XYZ file of C-alpha atoms in Angstrom:
424
model
C -47.010 30.566 -32.558
C -47.021 28.442 -29.403
C -46.636 24.703 -29.872
C -49.133 21.968 -29.018
C -47.814 19.789 -26.223
C -48.492 16.057 -25.890
C -47.591 13.103 -23.671
C -45.698 10.317 -25.429
C -44.309 8.200 -22.577
C -45.428 6.987 -19.138
C -43.568 5.294 -16.287
C -44.539 4.556 -12.700
C -43.372 3.013 -9.428
C -46.535 3.082 -7.308
C -47.520 1.220 -4.132
C -50.116 -0.755 -6.125
C -48.038 -1.406 -9.223
C -44.490 -0.939 -10.508
C -44.613 -0.435 -14.273
C -47.515 0.839 -16.370
C -49.141 -2.587 -17.104
C -49.329 -3.575 -13.396
C -50.464 -0.090 -12.338
C -53.209 0.051 -15.024
C -54.479 -3.375 -13.954
C -54.593 -2.237 -10.305
C -56.463 1.023 -10.849
C -59.031 -0.631 -13.142
C -59.683 -3.348 -10.561
C -59.555 -1.294 -7.361
C -56.411 -3.015 -6.055
C -54.870 -1.317 -3.033
C -51.139 -0.993 -2.385
C -51.549 -0.172 1.310
C -49.844 -2.690 3.597
C -48.982 -3.099 7.256
C -45.508 -1.672 7.972
C -43.616 -3.566 10.702
C -41.055 -0.766 11.083
C -43.767 1.815 11.844
C -45.230 -0.541 14.453
C -41.816 -1.097 16.007
C -41.270 2.678 16.182
C -44.662 3.103 17.867
C -46.272 5.233 15.165
C -50.005 5.808 15.542
C -50.410 4.971 11.840
C -48.764 1.607 11.146
C -49.814 1.187 7.515
C -48.274 2.716 4.391
C -48.100 2.565 0.608
C -44.677 1.608 -0.722
C -43.662 0.308 -4.176
C -42.507 -3.316 -4.062
C -39.061 -3.400 -5.716
C -37.037 -6.612 -5.952
C -33.228 -6.796 -6.050
C -33.514 -8.173 -9.619
C -35.514 -5.121 -10.708
C -32.923 -2.755 -9.218
C -30.236 -4.434 -11.346
C -32.209 -3.638 -14.498
C -31.703 0.091 -13.814
C -28.465 0.313 -11.799
C -25.096 -1.435 -12.033
C -23.812 -3.420 -9.038
C -21.201 -0.707 -8.535
C -23.912 2.010 -8.434
C -25.890 -0.007 -5.891
C -22.918 -0.306 -3.541
C -23.685 2.045 -0.651
C -26.885 3.181 -2.417
C -29.641 4.006 0.049
C -32.041 6.518 -1.501
C -35.504 5.114 -2.169
C -36.702 8.306 -3.869
C -33.906 8.216 -6.454
C -34.518 4.477 -6.950
C -38.232 5.012 -7.695
C -37.545 8.072 -9.859
C -34.970 6.306 -12.029
C -37.228 3.251 -12.503
C -40.240 5.410 -13.474
C -38.171 7.832 -15.573
C -36.414 5.183 -17.645
C -39.675 3.268 -18.131
C -41.309 6.467 -19.470
C -38.346 7.124 -21.786
C -38.465 3.586 -23.228
C -42.274 3.701 -23.348
C -41.960 6.818 -25.522
C -39.812 4.808 -27.954
C -36.750 6.927 -27.233
C -33.293 5.342 -27.376
C -30.840 5.228 -24.483
C -27.602 5.910 -26.269
C -24.077 6.252 -24.999
C -23.178 9.102 -27.325
C -20.254 11.407 -26.731
C -22.574 14.425 -26.928
C -25.620 15.146 -24.761
C -29.095 15.285 -26.291
C -29.513 19.075 -26.411
C -33.251 18.857 -27.237
C -34.205 16.763 -24.193
C -34.182 17.572 -20.485
C -35.838 16.613 -17.218
C -37.839 18.475 -14.583
C -38.216 15.874 -11.861
C -39.533 16.982 -8.493
C -38.853 15.675 -5.007
C -39.698 16.561 -1.426
C -36.631 15.217 0.353
C -33.863 13.134 -1.147
C -32.066 10.193 0.446
C -33.216 10.685 4.011
C -31.976 7.198 5.000
C -28.605 8.037 3.448
C -28.589 11.269 5.477
C -29.252 9.316 8.668
C -26.487 6.805 7.893
C -24.084 9.697 7.148
C -24.965 11.600 10.317
C -24.119 8.539 12.450
C -20.796 8.072 10.632
C -19.886 11.746 11.070
C -20.733 11.617 14.780
C -18.545 8.518 15.096
C -15.626 10.450 13.493
C -15.777 8.353 10.303
C -16.025 11.151 7.732
C -13.594 9.371 5.418
C -15.866 6.330 5.290
C -18.847 8.244 3.878
C -18.208 7.164 0.292
C -18.275 9.190 -2.893
C -22.035 9.220 -3.624
C -23.428 10.781 -0.429
C -23.852 14.216 -1.990
C -25.512 12.883 -5.159
C -27.909 10.752 -3.086
C -28.866 13.452 -0.595
C -29.070 16.602 -2.725
C -32.643 17.505 -3.598
C -31.806 17.386 -7.311
C -30.235 13.927 -6.988
C -33.099 12.301 -8.907
C -32.808 14.616 -11.932
C -28.999 14.327 -11.860
C -29.161 10.521 -11.963
C -31.735 10.577 -14.788
C -29.799 13.246 -16.702
C -26.698 11.057 -16.606
C -28.408 7.790 -17.498
C -30.202 9.361 -20.471
C -27.552 11.893 -21.545
C -29.932 14.862 -21.289
C -28.477 18.156 -22.481
C -31.415 20.537 -22.017
C -32.588 21.764 -18.592
C -31.993 19.187 -15.841
C -33.577 20.336 -12.585
C -35.723 19.458 -9.581
C -38.723 21.406 -8.307
C -40.191 21.093 -4.821
C -43.645 22.287 -3.747
C -44.873 19.744 -1.200
C -47.865 17.721 -2.465
C -48.219 19.920 -5.584
C -44.684 19.014 -6.777
C -45.582 16.438 -9.449
C -48.387 18.414 -11.077
C -46.202 21.527 -11.029
C -43.292 19.652 -12.698
C -45.565 18.651 -15.597
C -46.722 22.261 -16.008
C -43.126 23.532 -15.905
C -42.236 21.046 -18.656
C -45.305 22.128 -20.643
C -44.209 25.776 -20.447
C -40.680 24.977 -21.577
C -41.855 22.980 -24.581
C -44.643 25.364 -25.548
C -42.142 28.231 -25.658
C -39.835 26.196 -27.943
C -36.947 25.886 -25.475
C -36.962 22.069 -25.596
C -38.421 19.341 -27.811
C -39.097 16.968 -24.963
C -38.873 16.955 -21.192
C -39.028 13.957 -18.883
C -41.338 15.366 -16.211
C -42.314 13.756 -12.954
C -41.733 13.549 -9.245
C -40.627 11.119 -6.595
C -41.019 10.636 -2.863
C -38.814 8.699 -0.415
C -40.267 5.948 1.756
C -39.907 5.385 5.449
C -40.408 6.581 8.992
C -38.111 9.611 8.736
C -40.342 11.073 6.009
C -43.640 10.053 7.577
C -42.993 10.761 11.278
C -43.807 14.469 11.065
C -47.253 13.739 9.634
C -47.869 11.100 12.294
C -46.946 13.678 14.944
C -49.373 16.173 13.357
C -52.109 13.531 13.853
C -53.242 13.811 10.246
C -52.590 10.108 9.505
C -55.055 7.252 9.749
C -54.570 5.134 12.898
C -57.921 3.296 13.048
C -57.182 0.742 10.334
C -53.844 -0.750 11.410
C -55.432 -4.227 11.345
C -57.118 -3.748 7.955
C -54.580 -1.804 5.827
C -56.472 -1.915 2.522
C -59.444 -0.160 4.140
C -57.264 2.551 5.677
C -57.252 5.153 2.899
C -60.803 6.501 2.595
C -61.051 9.734 0.579
C -64.537 11.317 0.607
C -65.799 8.715 3.095
C -67.758 9.533 6.276
C -65.435 7.127 8.130
C -62.200 8.663 6.773
C -59.709 8.989 9.605
C -56.755 10.798 8.047
C -54.381 10.034 5.210
C -52.206 6.955 4.793
C -48.588 7.876 3.964
C -47.261 6.628 0.641
C -44.285 6.894 -1.679
C -43.163 6.175 -5.228
C -42.610 8.044 -8.480
C -44.388 8.919 -11.697
C -42.773 10.042 -14.956
C -44.108 11.401 -18.253
C -42.376 12.252 -21.501
C -43.803 15.642 -22.502
C -43.102 16.516 -26.129
C -44.027 19.017 -28.797
C -46.599 17.615 -31.215
C -44.422 18.142 -34.281
C -41.578 16.073 -32.827
C -43.998 13.344 -31.639
C -45.635 13.024 -35.073
C -42.259 13.039 -36.800
C -41.148 10.080 -34.651
C -44.466 8.256 -35.084
C -44.788 8.152 -31.283
C -47.859 6.908 -29.388
C -49.693 9.971 -28.082
C -51.416 9.268 -24.760
C -53.029 12.673 -24.298
C -52.611 16.377 -24.945
C -51.911 18.993 -22.273
C -54.191 21.967 -22.866
C -52.733 24.116 -20.091
C -53.010 24.693 -16.380
C -52.125 26.974 -13.528
C -49.937 27.134 -10.441
C -50.634 29.599 -7.627
C -50.540 30.114 -3.871
C -53.017 31.329 -1.286
C -50.209 33.241 0.409
C -51.378 31.663 3.698
C -53.976 34.430 3.894
C -57.732 34.172 4.467
C -58.553 30.638 5.610
C -55.190 29.384 4.289
C -52.309 28.319 6.528
C -49.129 26.246 6.289
C -51.318 23.107 6.367
C -54.713 24.298 5.078
C -55.688 25.664 1.677
C -57.004 29.167 1.068
C -60.288 28.351 -0.722
C -60.261 31.508 -2.852
C -56.795 30.586 -4.180
C -57.891 26.998 -4.905
C -60.901 28.248 -6.892
C -58.757 30.817 -8.701
C -56.199 28.116 -9.581
C -58.950 25.996 -11.197
C -60.646 28.865 -13.066
C -57.307 30.186 -14.347
C -56.316 26.682 -15.483
C -59.549 26.497 -17.533
C -58.886 29.954 -18.970
C -55.302 29.055 -19.902
C -56.483 25.787 -21.470
C -59.130 27.754 -23.423
C -61.996 25.471 -22.433
C -65.242 25.977 -20.542
C -66.115 24.335 -17.222
C -68.841 22.330 -18.985
C -66.217 20.496 -21.049
C -64.689 18.788 -17.990
C -65.836 15.149 -17.978
C -63.949 14.036 -14.890
C -61.785 15.358 -12.071
C -58.838 13.576 -10.530
C -58.868 15.312 -7.172
C -56.279 15.879 -4.458
C -58.705 14.347 -1.889
C -56.474 12.959 0.855
C -59.053 11.434 3.276
C -58.797 14.258 5.811
C -61.491 16.673 7.006
C -60.631 18.935 4.032
C -62.167 16.599 1.399
C -65.629 18.165 1.543
C -64.092 21.664 1.335
C -62.212 20.587 -1.810
C -65.473 19.367 -3.401
C -67.158 22.651 -2.462
C -64.278 24.581 -4.075
C -64.638 22.543 -7.288
C -68.400 23.248 -7.413
C -67.784 26.979 -7.014
C -64.901 27.121 -9.514
C -66.764 25.141 -12.184
C -70.214 26.543 -11.436
C -71.445 22.939 -11.496
C -73.056 20.944 -8.686
C -75.555 18.171 -7.990
C -76.102 15.944 -11.002
C -74.346 18.417 -13.317
C -70.978 17.881 -11.563
C -68.266 15.880 -13.431
C -67.249 12.423 -12.199
C -64.593 12.677 -9.501
C -62.104 10.172 -8.136
C -59.095 9.976 -5.853
C -56.220 7.594 -6.531
C -55.210 7.917 -2.863
C -57.862 5.329 -1.936
C -55.499 2.739 -3.518
C -52.020 4.227 -3.019
C -52.255 6.400 0.064
C -50.882 9.923 -0.137
C -47.561 9.693 -2.003
C -46.697 13.269 -0.943
C -44.204 14.809 -3.414
C -44.837 11.894 -5.829
C -48.641 12.184 -5.642
C -49.210 14.679 -8.467
C -47.208 12.742 -11.065
C -48.555 9.271 -10.168
C -52.120 10.620 -10.132
C -51.595 12.454 -13.447
C -50.600 9.120 -14.987
C -53.847 7.613 -13.680
C -55.768 10.521 -15.268
C -53.981 10.058 -18.620
C -54.560 6.278 -18.651
C -58.287 6.939 -18.199
C -58.308 9.168 -21.295
C -56.150 6.822 -23.349
C -57.968 3.582 -22.478
C -61.507 4.937 -21.994
C -62.489 4.349 -18.355
C -62.995 6.149 -15.046
C -61.577 4.212 -12.088
C -63.706 3.624 -9.011
C -63.112 5.065 -5.551
C -62.567 2.190 -3.133
C -63.533 2.516 0.563
C -66.171 5.119 -0.255
C -69.466 3.268 0.205
C -70.311 5.706 2.990
C -69.899 8.996 1.103
C -69.545 11.937 3.511
C -72.868 13.812 3.942
C -71.057 17.168 3.548
C -70.094 15.975 0.039
C -73.578 14.763 -0.938
C -74.815 18.227 0.078
C -72.844 19.552 -2.931
C -72.817 16.793 -5.560
C -74.909 13.799 -6.563
C -73.522 10.516 -5.129
C -73.548 9.011 -8.643
C -70.670 11.382 -9.504
C -68.383 9.472 -7.120
C -68.117 6.075 -8.858
C -67.364 3.139 -6.540
C -66.457 0.772 -9.368
C -64.602 1.361 -12.629
C -66.841 2.718 -15.381
C -66.191 1.925 -19.027
C -66.825 5.336 -20.495
C -64.903 7.615 -22.842
C -63.812 10.749 -20.977
C -62.544 13.455 -23.303
C -61.178 16.046 -20.840
C -59.901 15.518 -17.290
C -58.844 18.141 -14.741
C -56.142 17.102 -12.265
C -55.335 19.184 -9.215
C -52.900 19.000 -6.310
C -52.860 21.211 -3.223
C -49.840 21.247 -0.915
C -48.462 22.332 2.442
C -47.460 25.975 2.327
C -50.819 26.802 0.672
C -49.629 25.977 -2.864
C -51.878 24.812 -5.703
C -51.525 23.294 -9.170
C -54.219 22.346 -11.680
C -53.672 20.842 -15.139
C -56.095 20.006 -17.973
C -55.514 16.812 -19.976
C -57.450 16.020 -23.173
C -57.811 12.931 -25.326
C -55.602 13.581 -28.338
C -57.223 14.517 -31.650
C -55.152 15.656 -34.611
């Protein structure tokens, strides 16, 4: 018999809050983490605003030794370790220095690119014939699985320790991969999540594609405008989200806090066929991903109370809403509430799915639906499909029972997961 799978720990390093208490406060109160970025201005980017977690030197020393921080230059690993260890502690799990690994626990922690600033530093040293001065941690900081390797070592994880990578769907996919592993009995708990590096070397390609917002450089907090008629592209972001995914039996045995249950989900691809491309989603695949997620979760479309969308503030937002209406067979006033965390954090790329999943879970656990900021002028193509009241502008104190979270990424890849308020 397959096991029930629950979430027992949460950790986050988001542009609008590092740590679950600060992040919860921000999403309830519509606080943006988008700021002007002097480096992007200096480098003559069109988009000179970004979302980046604010991490002090003191905070770094809570997670890394001074020796580890010597020559350390990987923001993605930094965010991932902070979020991952917070989630582990939040789940009430000990960090022990045992001789033996914890064979029942592992991590599936996604990333897009690891240690790009470290790569840059290394490339200059190599070109200057200083190979011997690279230091001993270059490989660990620049390999894609660096984040899971660091977490595996800090927590002594003896089950699967790996990193997945599927563009903007990475975080949501990591949670589903962890769910599968636990449901099949191969692990008792998995630290699942994803991280994304900060900085111009990650964001430049998107700026060059002209998909980033350049009209709000003087008013950063208004720059990220999902579903708005005045949306002008996405605002790049970064950070990490982490969740302890555990089998119900183990969670109950430990007396752990259960934040939500994972009912199931789906991961698929549009194969870059039909209207899909490297940068645009194939609508049929998106709809199929949602309907299959509902089927796998064994619930009907009418049971979805709210949707935490991908909704990046590009021209594809109205198409995403249309795909949801078709997949759920619900429109107008019958449509669930929908929100996009990106209005407050920007698009955190490979970290987006995990940070946004945490926002979805907090809504279930604490009984609210956060408001969409910068969306007073809802796009008319969206109101053609759903009632404007379904896009809350301010936080609503309500008790959602079931939330669907989806992420759609470059390469025409999709992931959708169904979270439910836990009931024994």
